[in-house]
PDB file of C-alpha atoms in Angstrom:
ATOM      1  CA  ASN A  28     -63.856 -14.537 -32.671  1.00  0.00           C
ATOM      2  CA  ASP A  29     -63.453 -13.889 -36.481  1.00  0.00           C
ATOM      3  CA  ILE A  30     -64.854 -17.661 -36.972  1.00  0.00           C
ATOM      4  CA  TYR A  31     -67.942 -17.066 -35.072  1.00  0.00           C
ATOM      5  CA  TYR A  32     -68.735 -14.063 -37.222  1.00  0.00           C
ATOM      6  CA  TYR A  33     -67.895 -15.988 -40.477  1.00  0.00           C
ATOM      7  CA  SER A  34     -70.156 -18.846 -39.239  1.00  0.00           C
ATOM      8  CA  LEU A  35     -72.985 -16.233 -38.726  1.00  0.00           C
ATOM      9  CA  TYR A  36     -72.119 -14.805 -42.255  1.00  0.00           C
ATOM     10  CA  LEU A  37     -72.407 -18.164 -43.869  1.00  0.00           C
ATOM     11  CA  ASN A  38     -75.509 -18.962 -42.215  1.00  0.00           C
ATOM     12  CA  ASN A  39     -77.248 -15.739 -43.270  1.00  0.00           C
ATOM     13  CA  LEU A  40     -75.914 -16.343 -46.919  1.00  0.00           C
ATOM     14  CA  GLY A  41     -77.291 -19.761 -46.781  1.00  0.00           C
ATOM     15  CA  ASN A  42     -80.599 -18.253 -45.575  1.00  0.00           C
ATOM     16  CA  THR A  43     -80.664 -15.662 -48.392  1.00  0.00           C
ATOM     17  CA  TYR A  44     -80.086 -18.453 -51.103  1.00  0.00           C
ATOM     18  CA  TYR A  45     -82.858 -20.541 -49.316  1.00  0.00           C
ATOM     19  CA  LEU A  46     -85.262 -17.550 -49.732  1.00  0.00           C
ATOM     20  CA  LEU A  47     -84.193 -17.130 -53.382  1.00  0.00           C
ATOM     21  CA  ASN A  48     -85.105 -20.794 -53.881  1.00  0.00           C
ATOM     22  CA  GLU A  49     -81.531 -21.837 -54.548  1.00  0.00           C
ATOM     23  CA  TYR A  50     -81.269 -24.767 -52.415  1.00  0.00           C
ATOM     24  CA  ASP A  51     -77.959 -26.128 -53.642  1.00  0.00           C
ATOM     25  CA  SER A  52     -76.015 -23.079 -52.773  1.00  0.00           C
ATOM     26  CA  ALA A  53     -78.060 -22.674 -49.715  1.00  0.00           C
ATOM     27  CA  LEU A  54     -77.112 -26.245 -48.544  1.00  0.00           C
ATOM     28  CA  VAL A  55     -73.380 -25.576 -49.269  1.00  0.00           C
ATOM     29  CA  TYR A  56     -73.210 -22.394 -47.096  1.00  0.00           C
ATOM     30  CA  ILE A  57     -75.462 -23.631 -44.240  1.00  0.00           C
ATOM     31  CA  GLU A  58     -73.239 -26.889 -44.018  1.00  0.00           C
ATOM     32  CA  GLN A  59     -70.096 -24.542 -43.891  1.00  0.00           C
ATOM     33  CA  SER A  60     -71.825 -22.656 -41.111  1.00  0.00           C
ATOM     34  CA  LEU A  61     -72.645 -25.680 -39.250  1.00  0.00           C
ATOM     35  CA  ASN A  62     -69.061 -26.893 -39.515  1.00  0.00           C
ATOM     36  CA  TYR A  63     -67.725 -23.554 -38.163  1.00  0.00           C
ATOM     37  CA  ALA A  64     -70.456 -23.344 -35.445  1.00  0.00           C
ATOM     38  CA  ARG A  65     -69.405 -27.122 -34.200  1.00  0.00           C
ATOM     39  CA  ARG A  66     -65.749 -26.199 -34.186  1.00  0.00           C
ATOM     40  CA  LEU A  67     -66.726 -23.275 -31.933  1.00  0.00           C
ATOM     41  CA  ASN A  68     -69.352 -25.460 -30.113  1.00  0.00           C
ATOM     42  CA  ASN A  69     -71.670 -22.512 -30.591  1.00  0.00           C
ATOM     43  CA  LYS A  70     -74.892 -24.105 -29.835  1.00  0.00           C
ATOM     44  CA  GLU A  71     -77.180 -21.303 -30.920  1.00  0.00           C
ATOM     45  CA  ASN A  72     -75.528 -21.107 -34.449  1.00  0.00           C
ATOM     46  CA  ILE A  73     -75.684 -25.036 -34.526  1.00  0.00           C
ATOM     47  CA  VAL A  74     -79.411 -24.978 -33.861  1.00  0.00           C
ATOM     48  CA  ASN A  75     -80.045 -22.332 -36.456  1.00  0.00           C
ATOM     49  CA  ALA A  76     -78.042 -24.237 -39.000  1.00  0.00           C
ATOM     50  CA  TYR A  77     -79.733 -27.529 -38.429  1.00  0.00           C
ATOM     51  CA  THR A  78     -83.227 -25.812 -38.474  1.00  0.00           C
ATOM     52  CA  LEU A  79     -82.359 -24.080 -41.701  1.00  0.00           C
ATOM     53  CA  LEU A  80     -80.932 -27.329 -43.129  1.00  0.00           C
ATOM     54  CA  ALA A  81     -84.308 -29.055 -42.122  1.00  0.00           C
ATOM     55  CA  GLN A  82     -86.193 -26.401 -43.970  1.00  0.00           C
ATOM     56  CA  VAL A  83     -84.169 -26.367 -47.107  1.00  0.00           C
ATOM     57  CA  ASN A  84     -84.237 -30.201 -47.258  1.00  0.00           C
ATOM     58  CA  GLN A  85     -87.988 -30.252 -46.715  1.00  0.00           C
ATOM     59  CA  ASP A  86     -88.563 -27.806 -49.707  1.00  0.00           C
ATOM     60  CA  TYR A  87     -86.064 -29.758 -51.656  1.00  0.00           C
ATOM     61  CA  GLY A  88     -88.268 -33.013 -50.952  1.00  0.00           C
ATOM     62  CA  TYR A  89     -85.767 -34.826 -48.855  1.00  0.00           C
ATOM     63  CA  VAL A  90     -88.028 -35.654 -46.060  1.00  0.00           C
ATOM     64  CA  ASN A  91     -85.967 -38.104 -44.226  1.00  0.00           C
ATOM     65  CA  LYS A  92     -82.977 -35.773 -44.222  1.00  0.00           C
ATOM     66  CA  SER A  93     -85.327 -32.895 -43.110  1.00  0.00           C
ATOM     67  CA  LEU A  94     -86.648 -35.113 -40.226  1.00  0.00           C
ATOM     68  CA  MET A  95     -83.145 -35.969 -39.184  1.00  0.00           C
ATOM     69  CA  TYR A  96     -82.037 -32.318 -39.177  1.00  0.00           C
ATOM     70  CA  TYR A  97     -85.232 -31.298 -37.186  1.00  0.00           C
ATOM     71  CA  LYS A  98     -84.297 -34.009 -34.603  1.00  0.00           C
ATOM     72  CA  ASN A  99     -80.754 -32.702 -34.539  1.00  0.00           C
ATOM     73  CA  SER A 100     -82.035 -29.348 -34.098  1.00  0.00           C
ATOM     74  CA  LEU A 101     -84.438 -30.431 -31.268  1.00  0.00           C
ATOM     75  CA  ALA A 102     -81.580 -32.262 -29.658  1.00  0.00           C
ATOM     76  CA  TRP A 103     -79.153 -29.343 -29.768  1.00  0.00           C
ATOM     77  CA  LYS A 104     -82.169 -26.973 -28.684  1.00  0.00           C
ATOM     78  CA  ASP A 105     -82.527 -29.246 -25.531  1.00  0.00           C
ATOM     79  CA  SER A 106     -78.815 -29.066 -24.788  1.00  0.00           C
ATOM     80  CA  LEU A 107     -78.966 -25.236 -25.249  1.00  0.00           C
ATOM     81  CA  LEU A 108     -81.825 -25.011 -22.907  1.00  0.00           C
ATOM     82  CA  LYS A 109     -80.118 -27.198 -20.338  1.00  0.00           C
ATOM     83  CA  ASP A 110     -77.178 -25.131 -20.436  1.00  0.00           C
ATOM     84  CA  ARG A 111     -79.246 -22.040 -20.004  1.00  0.00           C
ATOM     85  CA  SER A 112     -81.223 -23.535 -17.348  1.00  0.00           C
ATOM     86  CA  GLN A 113     -78.044 -24.519 -15.508  1.00  0.00           C
ATOM     87  CA  LYS A 114     -76.580 -21.175 -16.078  1.00  0.00           C
ATOM     88  CA  TRP A 115     -79.726 -19.521 -14.640  1.00  0.00           C
ATOM     89  CA  VAL A 116     -79.827 -21.940 -11.593  1.00  0.00           C
ATOM     90  CA  SER A 117     -76.208 -21.059 -10.984  1.00  0.00           C
ATOM     91  CA  GLU A 118     -76.780 -17.305 -11.375  1.00  0.00           C
ATOM     92  CA  MET A 119     -79.737 -17.639  -8.913  1.00  0.00           C
ATOM     93  CA  GLN A 120     -77.644 -19.523  -6.530  1.00  0.00           C
ATOM     94  CA  MET A 121     -74.888 -17.100  -6.635  1.00  0.00           C
ATOM     95  CA  LYS A 122     -77.498 -14.111  -6.062  1.00  0.00           C
ATOM     96  CA  TYR A 123     -78.756 -16.058  -3.056  1.00  0.00           C
ATOM     97  CA  GLU A 124     -75.282 -16.664  -1.676  1.00  0.00           C
ATOM     98  CA  PHE A 125     -74.345 -13.032  -2.522  1.00  0.00           C
ATOM     99  CA  GLY A 126     -77.575 -11.860  -0.719  1.00  0.00           C
ATOM    100  CA  LYS A 127     -76.761 -14.073   2.240  1.00  0.00           C
ATOM    101  CA  LYS A 128     -73.257 -12.705   2.377  1.00  0.00           C
ATOM    102  CA  GLU A 129     -74.545  -9.156   1.936  1.00  0.00           C
ATOM    103  CA  GLU A 130     -76.991  -9.642   5.042  1.00  0.00           C
ATOM    104  CA  GLU A 131     -74.064 -11.314   7.011  1.00  0.00           C
ATOM    105  CA  VAL A 132     -71.844  -8.455   6.192  1.00  0.00           C
ATOM    106  CA  LYS A 133     -74.814  -5.897   7.289  1.00  0.00           C
ATOM    107  CA  PHE A 134     -75.256  -7.937  10.428  1.00  0.00           C
ATOM    108  CA  LEU A 135     -71.474  -7.856  11.370  1.00  0.00           C
ATOM    109  CA  GLU A 136     -71.551  -4.006  10.578  1.00  0.00           C
ATOM    110  CA  ARG A 137     -74.531  -3.469  12.890  1.00  0.00           C
ATOM    111  CA  LYS A 138     -72.675  -5.674  15.524  1.00  0.00           C
ATOM    112  CA  ASN A 139     -69.442  -3.726  15.099  1.00  0.00           C
ATOM    113  CA  ARG A 140     -71.384  -0.379  15.455  1.00  0.00           C
ATOM    114  CA  LEU A 141     -73.005  -1.817  18.582  1.00  0.00           C
ATOM    115  CA  ASN A 142     -69.638  -2.952  19.928  1.00  0.00           C
ATOM    116  CA  ILE A 143     -68.245   0.475  19.295  1.00  0.00           C
ATOM    117  CA  ILE A 144     -71.205   2.268  21.001  1.00  0.00           C
ATOM    118  CA  ILE A 145     -70.843  -0.116  24.165  1.00  0.00           C
ATOM    119  CA  TRP A 146     -66.916   0.666  24.262  1.00  0.00           C
ATOM    120  CA  ILE A 147     -67.829   4.310  24.153  1.00  0.00           C
ATOM    121  CA  LEU A 148     -70.347   4.048  26.980  1.00  0.00           C
ATOM    122  CA  SER A 149     -68.274   1.759  28.971  1.00  0.00           C
ATOM    123  CA  LEU A 150     -65.264   4.296  28.629  1.00  0.00           C
ATOM    124  CA  THR A 151     -67.725   7.253  29.299  1.00  0.00           C
ATOM    125  CA  VAL A 152     -69.073   5.364  32.633  1.00  0.00           C
ATOM    126  CA  THR A 153     -65.570   4.412  33.712  1.00  0.00           C
ATOM    127  CA  PHE A 154     -64.409   7.946  33.243  1.00  0.00           C
ATOM    128  CA  ILE A 155     -67.515   9.304  35.174  1.00  0.00           C
ATOM    129  CA  ILE A 156     -66.908   6.790  37.940  1.00  0.00           C
ATOM    130  CA  GLY A 157     -63.050   7.599  37.935  1.00  0.00           C
ATOM    131  CA  PHE A 158     -63.815  11.205  38.339  1.00  0.00           C
ATOM    132  CA  PHE A 159     -66.271  10.756  41.158  1.00  0.00           C
ATOM    133  CA  ILE A 160     -63.477   8.381  42.961  1.00  0.00           C
ATOM    134  CA  VAL A 161     -60.976  11.262  42.431  1.00  0.00           C
ATOM    135  CA  TYR A 162     -63.399  13.858  43.520  1.00  0.00           C
ATOM    136  CA  SER A 163     -64.446  11.893  46.697  1.00  0.00           C
ATOM    137  CA  PHE A 164     -60.827  10.946  47.625  1.00  0.00           C
ATOM    138  CA  ARG A 165     -59.845  14.765  47.057  1.00  0.00           C
ATOM    139  CA  ASN A 166     -62.901  15.975  49.160  1.00  0.00           C
ATOM    140  CA  ARG A 167     -61.780  13.169  51.972  1.00  0.00           C
ATOM    141  CA  HIS A 168     -58.274  14.480  51.736  1.00  0.00           C
ATOM    142  CA  ILE A 169     -59.339  18.044  52.123  1.00  0.00           C
ATOM    143  CA  LYS A 170     -61.779  17.531  54.893  1.00  0.00           C
ATOM    144  CA  SER A 171     -58.968  15.366  56.752  1.00  0.00           C
ATOM    145  CA  LYS A 172     -56.520  18.114  56.202  1.00  0.00           C
ATOM    146  CA  GLN A 173     -59.272  20.750  57.631  1.00  0.00           C
ATOM    147  CA  ARG A 174     -59.948  18.252  60.473  1.00  0.00           C
ATOM    148  CA  ASN A 175     -56.084  17.998  61.188  1.00  0.00           C
ATOM    149  CA  GLU A 176     -55.836  21.866  61.173  1.00  0.00           C
ATOM    150  CA  ILE A 177     -58.822  22.181  63.585  1.00  0.00           C
ATOM    151  CA  LEU A 178     -57.422  19.563  65.873  1.00  0.00           C
ATOM    152  CA  LYS A 179     -54.008  21.536  65.726  1.00  0.00           C
ATOM    153  CA  LYS A 180     -55.759  24.803  66.423  1.00  0.00           C
ATOM    154  CA  GLU A 181     -57.858  23.015  69.298  1.00  0.00           C
ATOM    155  CA  ARG A 182     -54.614  21.831  70.714  1.00  0.00           C
ATOM    156  CA  GLU A 183     -52.903  25.015  70.519  1.00  0.00           C
ATOM    157  CA  LEU A 184     -56.033  26.572  72.021  1.00  0.00           C
ATOM    158  CA  ALA A 185     -55.929  23.924  74.709  1.00  0.00           C
ATOM    159  CA  GLN A 186     -52.120  24.604  75.537  1.00  0.00           C
ATOM    160  CA  LEU A 187     -52.935  28.399  75.591  1.00  0.00           C
ATOM    161  CA  GLU A 188     -55.661  27.956  78.107  1.00  0.00           C
ATOM    162  CA  LYS A 189     -53.460  25.640  79.938  1.00  0.00           C
ATOM    163  CA  ASP A 190     -50.701  28.203  80.028  1.00  0.00           C
ATOM    164  CA  LYS A 191     -53.388  30.863  80.941  1.00  0.00           C
ATOM    165  CA  ALA A 192     -54.589  28.756  83.691  1.00  0.00           C
ATOM    166  CA  GLU A 193     -51.235  28.246  84.966  1.00  0.00           C
ATOM    167  CA  ALA A 194     -50.344  31.839  84.574  1.00  0.00           C
ATOM    168  CA  GLU A 195     -53.366  32.648  86.515  1.00  0.00           C
ATOM    169  CA  ASN A 196     -52.662  30.040  89.266  1.00  0.00           C
ATOM    170  CA  LYS A 197     -49.075  31.430  89.473  1.00  0.00           C
ATOM    171  CA  TYR A 198     -50.366  35.061  89.646  1.00  0.00           C
ATOM    172  CA  LEU A 199     -52.916  33.813  92.308  1.00  0.00           C
ATOM    173  CA  HIS A 200     -50.183  31.939  94.128  1.00  0.00           C
ATOM    174  CA  GLU A 201     -47.745  35.006  94.121  1.00  0.00           C
ATOM    175  CA  GLU A 202     -50.613  37.203  95.109  1.00  0.00           C
ATOM    176  CA  ILE A 203     -51.576  34.870  97.971  1.00  0.00           C
ATOM    177  CA  THR A 204     -47.947  34.562  98.918  1.00  0.00           C
ATOM    178  CA  ALA A 205     -47.619  38.458  98.800  1.00  0.00           C
ATOM    179  CA  THR A 206     -50.752  38.823 100.876  1.00  0.00           C
ATOM    180  CA  GLU A 207     -49.563  36.256 103.568  1.00  0.00           C
ATOM    181  CA  GLU A 208     -46.230  38.122 103.698  1.00  0.00           C
ATOM    182  CA  LEU A 209     -48.066  41.341 104.168  1.00  0.00           C
ATOM    183  CA  ASN A 210     -49.994  39.661 106.758  1.00  0.00           C
TER     184      ASN A 210
END
């Protein structure tokens, strides 16, 4: 990290000497900056150093060297642009994939909520149906019990009527027998 800032410092120092028209000092500092930038593979600083070296050499009168440094600057700019483009494409791809996953998660959450609602409704309907089944069995049991009670009472009533009829018959028979004896 310190080398990065030192490379920037040397580049700025070289630029300052260039602006002061002290080309020899500017070249020394810019080349040192370029060496550090290459060591770090910091493409932005490499591009800046090559561009500044091209300007210094052009002003110094070294046209061929200047042209070489401009070509190097352009090559590194292309490389930097390619890296940035790849980074941008991969970021967009990640955003797209993340968006897809986010939509998938939302879909699964909605599906989960729907499943929960279906389960709740199913349990409610099952409970209601179970309640009605128990209620109807209970009512049938109560009605059956009542019918049995009614039948039992009717039997008792029939037995009482039978006993009454027998008693009346016996009474009539005794009365007839008594009347015959009297006669």
